[in-house]
Coordinates of C-alpha atoms in Angstrom, one line a residue:
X1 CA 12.1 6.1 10.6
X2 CA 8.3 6.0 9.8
X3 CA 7.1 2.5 9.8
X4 CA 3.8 1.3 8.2
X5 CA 2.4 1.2 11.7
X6 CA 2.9 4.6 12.4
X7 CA 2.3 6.0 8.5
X8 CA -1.6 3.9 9.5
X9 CA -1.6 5.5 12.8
X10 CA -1.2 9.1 11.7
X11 CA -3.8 8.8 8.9
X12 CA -6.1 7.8 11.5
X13 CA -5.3 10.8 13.6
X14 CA -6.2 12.9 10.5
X15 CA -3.2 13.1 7.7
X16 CA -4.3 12.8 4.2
X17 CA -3.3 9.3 2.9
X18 CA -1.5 10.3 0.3
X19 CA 0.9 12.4 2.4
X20 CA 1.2 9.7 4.7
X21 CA 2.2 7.2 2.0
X22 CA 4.1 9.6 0.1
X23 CA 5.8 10.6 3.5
X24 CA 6.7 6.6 4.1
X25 CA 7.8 5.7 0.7
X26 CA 10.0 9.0 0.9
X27 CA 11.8 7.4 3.9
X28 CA 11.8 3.7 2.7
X29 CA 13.8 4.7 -0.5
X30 CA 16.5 6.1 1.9
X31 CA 16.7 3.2 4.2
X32 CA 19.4 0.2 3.8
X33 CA 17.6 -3.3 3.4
X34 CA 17.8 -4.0 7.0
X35 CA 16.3 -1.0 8.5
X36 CA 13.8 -1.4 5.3
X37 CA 12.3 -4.9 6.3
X38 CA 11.9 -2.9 10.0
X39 CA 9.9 -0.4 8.6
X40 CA 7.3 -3.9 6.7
X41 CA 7.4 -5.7 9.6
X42 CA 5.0 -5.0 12.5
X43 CA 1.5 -5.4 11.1
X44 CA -1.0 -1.9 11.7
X45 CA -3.4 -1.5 14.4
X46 CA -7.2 -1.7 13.3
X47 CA -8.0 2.0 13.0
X48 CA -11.5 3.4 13.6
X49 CA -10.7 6.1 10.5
X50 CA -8.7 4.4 8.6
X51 CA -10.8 3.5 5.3
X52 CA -10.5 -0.4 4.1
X53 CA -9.1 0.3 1.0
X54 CA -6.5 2.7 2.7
X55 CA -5.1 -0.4 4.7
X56 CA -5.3 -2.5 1.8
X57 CA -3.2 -0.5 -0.1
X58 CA -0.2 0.0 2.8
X59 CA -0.6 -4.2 3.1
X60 CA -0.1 -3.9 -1.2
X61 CA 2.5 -1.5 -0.6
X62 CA 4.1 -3.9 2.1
X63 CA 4.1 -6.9 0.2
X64 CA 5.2 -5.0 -3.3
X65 CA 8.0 -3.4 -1.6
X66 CA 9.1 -6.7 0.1
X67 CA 9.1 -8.8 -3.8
X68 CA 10.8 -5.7 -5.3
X69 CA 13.7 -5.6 -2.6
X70 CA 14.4 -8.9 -1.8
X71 CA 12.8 -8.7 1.9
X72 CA 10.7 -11.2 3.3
X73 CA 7.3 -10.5 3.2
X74 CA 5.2 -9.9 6.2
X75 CA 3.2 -12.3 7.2
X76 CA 0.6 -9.7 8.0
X77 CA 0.3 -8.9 4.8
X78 CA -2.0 -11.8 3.7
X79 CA -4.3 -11.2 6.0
X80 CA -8.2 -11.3 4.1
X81 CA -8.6 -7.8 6.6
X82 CA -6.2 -6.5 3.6
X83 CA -8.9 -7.2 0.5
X84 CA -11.6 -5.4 -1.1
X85 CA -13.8 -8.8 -1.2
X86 CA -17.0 -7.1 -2.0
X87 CA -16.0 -3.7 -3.8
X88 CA -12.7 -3.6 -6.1
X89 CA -11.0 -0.1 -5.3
X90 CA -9.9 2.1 -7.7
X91 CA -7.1 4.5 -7.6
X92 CA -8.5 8.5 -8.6
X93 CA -12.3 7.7 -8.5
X94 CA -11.3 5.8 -12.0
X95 CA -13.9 5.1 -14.5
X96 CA -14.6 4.4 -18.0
X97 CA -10.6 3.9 -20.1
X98 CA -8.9 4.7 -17.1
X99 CA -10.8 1.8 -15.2
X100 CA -9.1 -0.7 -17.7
X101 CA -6.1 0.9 -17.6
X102 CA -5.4 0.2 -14.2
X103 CA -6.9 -3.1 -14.2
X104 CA -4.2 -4.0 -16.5
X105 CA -1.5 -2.1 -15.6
X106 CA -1.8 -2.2 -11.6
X107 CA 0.8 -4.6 -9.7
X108 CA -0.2 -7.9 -8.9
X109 CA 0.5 -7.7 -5.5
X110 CA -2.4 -4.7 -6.0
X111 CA -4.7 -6.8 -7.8
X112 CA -4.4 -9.7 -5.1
X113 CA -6.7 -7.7 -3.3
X114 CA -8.9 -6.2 -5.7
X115 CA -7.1 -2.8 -5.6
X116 CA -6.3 -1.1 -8.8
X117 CA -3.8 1.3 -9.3
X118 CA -1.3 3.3 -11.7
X119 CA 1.7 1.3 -12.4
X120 CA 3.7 3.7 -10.5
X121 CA 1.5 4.0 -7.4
X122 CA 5.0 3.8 -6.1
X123 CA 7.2 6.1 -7.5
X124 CA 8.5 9.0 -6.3
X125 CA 9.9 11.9 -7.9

């Protein structure tokens, strides 16, 4: 079961993030509800090549996926670590249309911490 511990971890030892993500939410989807809230739980090291906006988006991810499934939410999750304070981040280099698009569309546990996404940052096909 890949946790969002270990999906941070391997990034850091040089998977893409997307894969790594991708990879997690794969596995989350399969999971019952208990094994789920495991897999939120324990709050990711501090990573020397993990990008801030790539563990802003596993603590968005975290906290989406607890709201959507009725898990608590990690306290972890709220950490200010976990915001782009200076910068908003944009999903795909966005700019111009696409910019307001996501702005709009993004989830709100996304745009608590200035991160802007596709409205199906989630989904997997």
């Amino acid at each position: 079961m890949l946790t969002i511990a270990k999906a941070m971890e391997e990034i850091n030892n040089g998977a893409d993030f997307y894969i790594a993500l991708g990879d997690f939410l794969d596995d989350f989807y399969r999971q019952p509800n208990e094994a789920r809230k495991a897999m939120l739980a324990d709050a990711p090291d501090e990573y020397p090549n993990v990008g801030k906006e790539h563990a802003a988006l596993f603590a968005a991810t975290a906290h989406k996926l607890a709201n959507d499934y009725e898990l608590p939410v990690p306290a972890w999750v709220m950490d200010k670590k976990y915001r782009m304070a200076e910068k908003p981040y944009f999903d795909c280099n966005a700019k111009g249309n696409l910019r307001l698009l996501f702005m709009y569309k993004s989830p709100t546990e996304f745009k608590f911490r200035n991160l802007f996404v596709d409205e199906n940052f989630l989904a997997r096909v």
